[in-house]
Coordinates of C-alpha atoms and ligand atoms in Angstrom, one line a residue:
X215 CA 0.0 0.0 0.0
X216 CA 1.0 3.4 -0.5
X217 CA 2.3 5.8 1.9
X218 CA 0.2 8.7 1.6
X219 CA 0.9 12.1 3.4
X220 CA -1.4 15.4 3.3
X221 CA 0.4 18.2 3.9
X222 CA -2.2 21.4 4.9
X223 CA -0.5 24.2 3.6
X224 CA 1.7 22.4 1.7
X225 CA 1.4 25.2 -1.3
X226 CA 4.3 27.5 0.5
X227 CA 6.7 27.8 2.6
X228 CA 7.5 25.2 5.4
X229 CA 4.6 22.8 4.4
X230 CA 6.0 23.0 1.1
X231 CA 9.3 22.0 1.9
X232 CA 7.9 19.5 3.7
X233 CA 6.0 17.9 0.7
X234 CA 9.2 18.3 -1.3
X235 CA 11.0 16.1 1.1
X236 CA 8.3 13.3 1.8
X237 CA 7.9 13.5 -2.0
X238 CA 12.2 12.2 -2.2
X239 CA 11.3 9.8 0.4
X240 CA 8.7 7.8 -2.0
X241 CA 5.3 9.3 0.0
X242 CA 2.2 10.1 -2.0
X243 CA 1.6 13.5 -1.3
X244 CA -2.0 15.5 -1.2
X245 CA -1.2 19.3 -0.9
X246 CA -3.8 21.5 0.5
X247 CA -4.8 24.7 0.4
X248 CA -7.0 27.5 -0.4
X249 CA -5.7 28.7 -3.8
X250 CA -5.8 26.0 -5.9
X251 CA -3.8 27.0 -8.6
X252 CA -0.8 27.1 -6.3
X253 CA -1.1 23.9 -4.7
X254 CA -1.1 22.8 -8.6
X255 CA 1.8 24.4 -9.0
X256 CA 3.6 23.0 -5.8
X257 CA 2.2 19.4 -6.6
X258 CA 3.6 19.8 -10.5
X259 CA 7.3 20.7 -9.2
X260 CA 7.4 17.4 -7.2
X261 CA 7.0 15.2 -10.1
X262 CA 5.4 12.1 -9.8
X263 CA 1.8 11.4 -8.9
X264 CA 1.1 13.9 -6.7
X265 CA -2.3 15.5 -6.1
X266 CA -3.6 18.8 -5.1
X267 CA -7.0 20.1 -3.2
X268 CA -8.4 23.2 -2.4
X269 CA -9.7 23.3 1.2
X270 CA -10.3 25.9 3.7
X271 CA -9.1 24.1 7.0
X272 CA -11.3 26.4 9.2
X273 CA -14.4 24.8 7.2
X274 CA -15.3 21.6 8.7
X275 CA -17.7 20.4 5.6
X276 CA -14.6 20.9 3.3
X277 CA -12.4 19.2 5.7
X278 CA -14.2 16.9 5.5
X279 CA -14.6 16.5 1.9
X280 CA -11.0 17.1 1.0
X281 CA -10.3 13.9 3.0
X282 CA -13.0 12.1 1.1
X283 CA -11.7 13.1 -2.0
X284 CA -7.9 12.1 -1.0
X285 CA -9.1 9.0 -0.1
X286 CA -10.9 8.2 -3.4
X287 CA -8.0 9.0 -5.7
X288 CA -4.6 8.5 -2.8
X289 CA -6.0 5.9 -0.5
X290 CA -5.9 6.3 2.9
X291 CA -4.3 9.5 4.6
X292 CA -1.6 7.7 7.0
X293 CA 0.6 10.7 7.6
X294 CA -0.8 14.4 8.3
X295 CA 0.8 17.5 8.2
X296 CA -0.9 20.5 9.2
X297 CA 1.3 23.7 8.5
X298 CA -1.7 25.9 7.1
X299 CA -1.7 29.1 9.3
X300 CA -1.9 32.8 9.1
X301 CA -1.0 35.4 11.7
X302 CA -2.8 39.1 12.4
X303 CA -0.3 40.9 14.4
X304 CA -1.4 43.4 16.9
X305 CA -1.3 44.9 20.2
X306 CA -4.7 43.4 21.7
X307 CA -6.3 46.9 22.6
X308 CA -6.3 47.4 18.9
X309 CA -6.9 44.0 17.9
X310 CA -10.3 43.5 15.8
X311 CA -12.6 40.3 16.7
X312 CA -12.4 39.1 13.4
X313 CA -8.8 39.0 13.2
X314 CA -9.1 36.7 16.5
X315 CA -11.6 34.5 15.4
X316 CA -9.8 33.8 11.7
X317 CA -6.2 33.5 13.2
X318 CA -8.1 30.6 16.0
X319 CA -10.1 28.7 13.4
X320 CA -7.3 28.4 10.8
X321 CA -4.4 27.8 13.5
X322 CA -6.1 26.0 15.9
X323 CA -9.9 24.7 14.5
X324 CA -8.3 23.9 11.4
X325 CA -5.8 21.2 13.1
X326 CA -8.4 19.7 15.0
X327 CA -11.1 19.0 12.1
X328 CA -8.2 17.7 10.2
X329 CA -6.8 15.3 12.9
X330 CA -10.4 14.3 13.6
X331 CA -11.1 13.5 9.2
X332 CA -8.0 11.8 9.6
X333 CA -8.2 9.6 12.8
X334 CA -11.1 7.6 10.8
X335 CA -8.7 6.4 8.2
X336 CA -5.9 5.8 10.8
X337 CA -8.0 4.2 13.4
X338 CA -7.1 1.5 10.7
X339 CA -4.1 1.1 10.9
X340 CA -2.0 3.5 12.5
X341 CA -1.0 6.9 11.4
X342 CA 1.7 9.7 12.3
X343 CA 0.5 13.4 12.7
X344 CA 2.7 16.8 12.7
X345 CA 1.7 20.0 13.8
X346 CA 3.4 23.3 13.3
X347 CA 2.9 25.0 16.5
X348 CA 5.6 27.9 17.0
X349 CA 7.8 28.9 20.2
X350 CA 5.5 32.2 20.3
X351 CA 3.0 29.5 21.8
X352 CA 4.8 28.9 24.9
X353 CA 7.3 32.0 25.2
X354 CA 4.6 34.9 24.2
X355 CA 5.5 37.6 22.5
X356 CA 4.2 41.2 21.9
X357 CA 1.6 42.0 19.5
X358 CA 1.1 38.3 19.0
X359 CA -1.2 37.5 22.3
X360 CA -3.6 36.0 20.0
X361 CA -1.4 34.3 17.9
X362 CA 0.5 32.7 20.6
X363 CA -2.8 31.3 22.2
X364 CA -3.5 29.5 18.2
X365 CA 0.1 28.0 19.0
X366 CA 0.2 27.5 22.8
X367 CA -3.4 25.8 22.4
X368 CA -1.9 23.7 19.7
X369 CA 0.1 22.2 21.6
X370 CA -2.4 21.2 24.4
X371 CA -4.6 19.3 21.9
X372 CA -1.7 17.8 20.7
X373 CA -0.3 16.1 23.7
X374 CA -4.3 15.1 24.9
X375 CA -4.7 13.8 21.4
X376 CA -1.3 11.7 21.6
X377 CA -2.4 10.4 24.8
X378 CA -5.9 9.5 23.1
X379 CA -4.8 7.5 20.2
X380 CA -2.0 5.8 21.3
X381 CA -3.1 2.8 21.2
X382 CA -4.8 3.3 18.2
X383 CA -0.9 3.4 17.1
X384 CA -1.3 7.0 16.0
X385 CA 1.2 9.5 17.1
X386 CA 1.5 13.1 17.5
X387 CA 4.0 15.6 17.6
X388 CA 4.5 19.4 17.4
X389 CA 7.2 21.3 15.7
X390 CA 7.6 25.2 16.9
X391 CA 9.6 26.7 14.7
X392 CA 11.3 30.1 15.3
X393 CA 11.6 32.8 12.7
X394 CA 11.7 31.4 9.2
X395 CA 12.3 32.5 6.0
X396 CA 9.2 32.8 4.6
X397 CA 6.1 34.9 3.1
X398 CA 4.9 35.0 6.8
X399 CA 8.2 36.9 7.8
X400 CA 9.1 38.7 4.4
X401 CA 7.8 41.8 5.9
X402 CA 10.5 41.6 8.9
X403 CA 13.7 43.2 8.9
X404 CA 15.5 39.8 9.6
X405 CA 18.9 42.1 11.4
X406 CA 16.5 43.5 14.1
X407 CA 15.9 40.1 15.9
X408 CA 19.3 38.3 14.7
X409 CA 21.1 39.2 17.8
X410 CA 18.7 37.0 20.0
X411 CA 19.0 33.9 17.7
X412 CA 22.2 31.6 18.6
X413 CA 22.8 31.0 15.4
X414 CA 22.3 33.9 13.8
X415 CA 20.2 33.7 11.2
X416 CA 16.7 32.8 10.7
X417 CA 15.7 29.4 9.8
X418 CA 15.0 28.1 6.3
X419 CA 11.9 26.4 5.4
X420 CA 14.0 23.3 5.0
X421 CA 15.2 23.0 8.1
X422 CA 12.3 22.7 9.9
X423 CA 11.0 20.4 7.4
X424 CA 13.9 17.9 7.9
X425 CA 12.5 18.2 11.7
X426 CA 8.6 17.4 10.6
X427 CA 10.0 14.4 8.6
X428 CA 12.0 13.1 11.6
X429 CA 8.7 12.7 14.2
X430 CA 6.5 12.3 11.2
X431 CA 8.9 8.9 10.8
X432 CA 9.9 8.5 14.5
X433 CA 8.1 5.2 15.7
X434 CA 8.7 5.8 19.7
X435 CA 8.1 9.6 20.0
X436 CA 4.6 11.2 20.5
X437 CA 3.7 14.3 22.4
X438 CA 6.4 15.6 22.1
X439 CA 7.3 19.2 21.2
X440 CA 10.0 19.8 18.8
X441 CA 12.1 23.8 18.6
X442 CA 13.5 24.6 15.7
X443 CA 15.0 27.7 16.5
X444 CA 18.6 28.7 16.1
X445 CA 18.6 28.9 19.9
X446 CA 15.9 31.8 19.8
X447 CA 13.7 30.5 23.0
X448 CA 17.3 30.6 24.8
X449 CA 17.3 34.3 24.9
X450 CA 14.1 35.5 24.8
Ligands
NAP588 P1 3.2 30.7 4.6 O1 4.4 30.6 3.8 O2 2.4 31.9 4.7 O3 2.2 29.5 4.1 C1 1.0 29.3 4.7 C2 0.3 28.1 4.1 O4 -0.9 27.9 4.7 C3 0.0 28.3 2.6 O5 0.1 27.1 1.9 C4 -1.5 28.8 2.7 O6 -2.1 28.6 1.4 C5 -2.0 27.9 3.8 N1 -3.2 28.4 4.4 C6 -3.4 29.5 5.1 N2 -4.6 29.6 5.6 C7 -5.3 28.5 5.2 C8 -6.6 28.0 5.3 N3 -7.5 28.7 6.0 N4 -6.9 26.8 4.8 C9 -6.0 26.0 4.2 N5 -4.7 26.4 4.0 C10 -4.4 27.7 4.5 O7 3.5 30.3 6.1 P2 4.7 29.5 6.8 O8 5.6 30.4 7.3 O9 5.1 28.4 5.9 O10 3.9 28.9 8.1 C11 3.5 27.5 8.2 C12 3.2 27.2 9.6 O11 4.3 27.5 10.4 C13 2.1 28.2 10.2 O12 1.2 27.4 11.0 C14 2.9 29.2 11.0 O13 2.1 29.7 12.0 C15 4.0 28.4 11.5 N6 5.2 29.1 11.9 C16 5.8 29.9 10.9 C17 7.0 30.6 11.3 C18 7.8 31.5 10.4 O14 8.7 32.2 10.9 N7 7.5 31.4 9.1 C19 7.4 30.5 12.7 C20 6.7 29.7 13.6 C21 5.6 29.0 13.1 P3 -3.4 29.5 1.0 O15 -3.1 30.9 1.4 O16 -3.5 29.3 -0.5 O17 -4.5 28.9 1.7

């Protein structure tokens, strides 16, 4: 049978790199995302027989669908990704509602309507889950109150969920990534926040893809929480 990962958000950035190196390992891959046309395009540059769906993640009915249609034309999802996310930054006096409720349901909705699609298909047999949380979830960080809370509550439904479906031989594990290279941080002026990173230099989206791929493939870790930092969390 197939190995068959979907990567949410796999159209950009890390998810992306993600797919590309699942797609070198000899997984199926379904990216997922809203724009179509650019999860085409990421699917395309993998080569192979690689698949792409459109999906809002905040939307249970086309969760729900999306992992219907991967189903029909993959086969069973046995490895899920979920790096789809956005962030609104603001201070929270000036912080609108809306901005609050769409950074929760895609950050934090989103990866538990997809874990929930997929635990039908794993419940199986077996399955591996990553999610990319970020170290703003447990070290805060201003104008990102709301956004840490996506991230910090991540991580909570990820360790309850491991400890759920263990024995379902499911596991899951969060990566929390630092400052990456990005669209999400294209607008940051990268030499403002180097001094606090070890290793000077913000991450690529590879290596915290070579990080997802490691507990996505790791068959004694779950609930675990995985930083991929530079040494960022160490100064802050
Ligand atoms: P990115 O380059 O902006 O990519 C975001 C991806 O998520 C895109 O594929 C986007 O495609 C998809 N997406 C956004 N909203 C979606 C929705 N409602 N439904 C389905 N797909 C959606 O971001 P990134 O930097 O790779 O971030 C990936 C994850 O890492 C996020 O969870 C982010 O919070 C986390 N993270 C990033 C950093 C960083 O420094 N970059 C640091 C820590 C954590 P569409 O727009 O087409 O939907």
């Amino acid at each position: 049978m197939d190995k068959v990962c979907a990567v949410f958000g796999g159209s950009r950035g890390i998810g992306r790199a993600v797919a590309q190196l699942m797609a070198q390992k000899g997984y199926r891959l379904a990216i997922v995302a809203r724009n179509l046309e650019v999860a085409k395009a990421a699917a395309g540059e993998l080569g192979g027989n690689h698949l792409a769906f459109s999906c809002d993640v905040a939307k249970e009915e086309d969760v729900q669908h999306t992992f219907e249609e991967m189903e029909k034309h993959l086969g069973p999802v046995n490895f899920l990704v979920n790096a789809a996310g956005i962030n609104r930054d603001s201070l929270l006096v000036r912080a609108k509602a809306e901005d609050m409720i769409s950074q929760l349901h895609t950050n934090l909705l989103g990866p538990m309507l997809t874990c929930k699609a997929a635990m039908k298909m794993m419940i199986q047999q077996g399955g591996s889950i990553v999610n990319v949380g970020s170290i703003i979830g447990f070290k805060g960080n201003v104008g990102q109150s709301v956004y840490s809370a996506t991230k910090g509550g991540l991580i909570g439904f990820s360790r309850s969920l491991a400890k759920e479906v263990a024995r379902k031989k499911i596991r899951v594990n969060v990566v929390a990534p630092g400052f990456i290279h990005t669209d999400m941080t294209k607008h940051l002026k990268e030499e403002q926040f180097t001094k606090n990173i070890l290793l000077g230099r913000f991450g690529e989206a590879l290596d915290v893809a070579h990080a997802v791929v490691f507990l996505l493939e790791s068959p004694y870790i779950t609930g675990h929480v995985l930083v991929v930092d530079g040494g960022l969390q160490l100064t802050i």
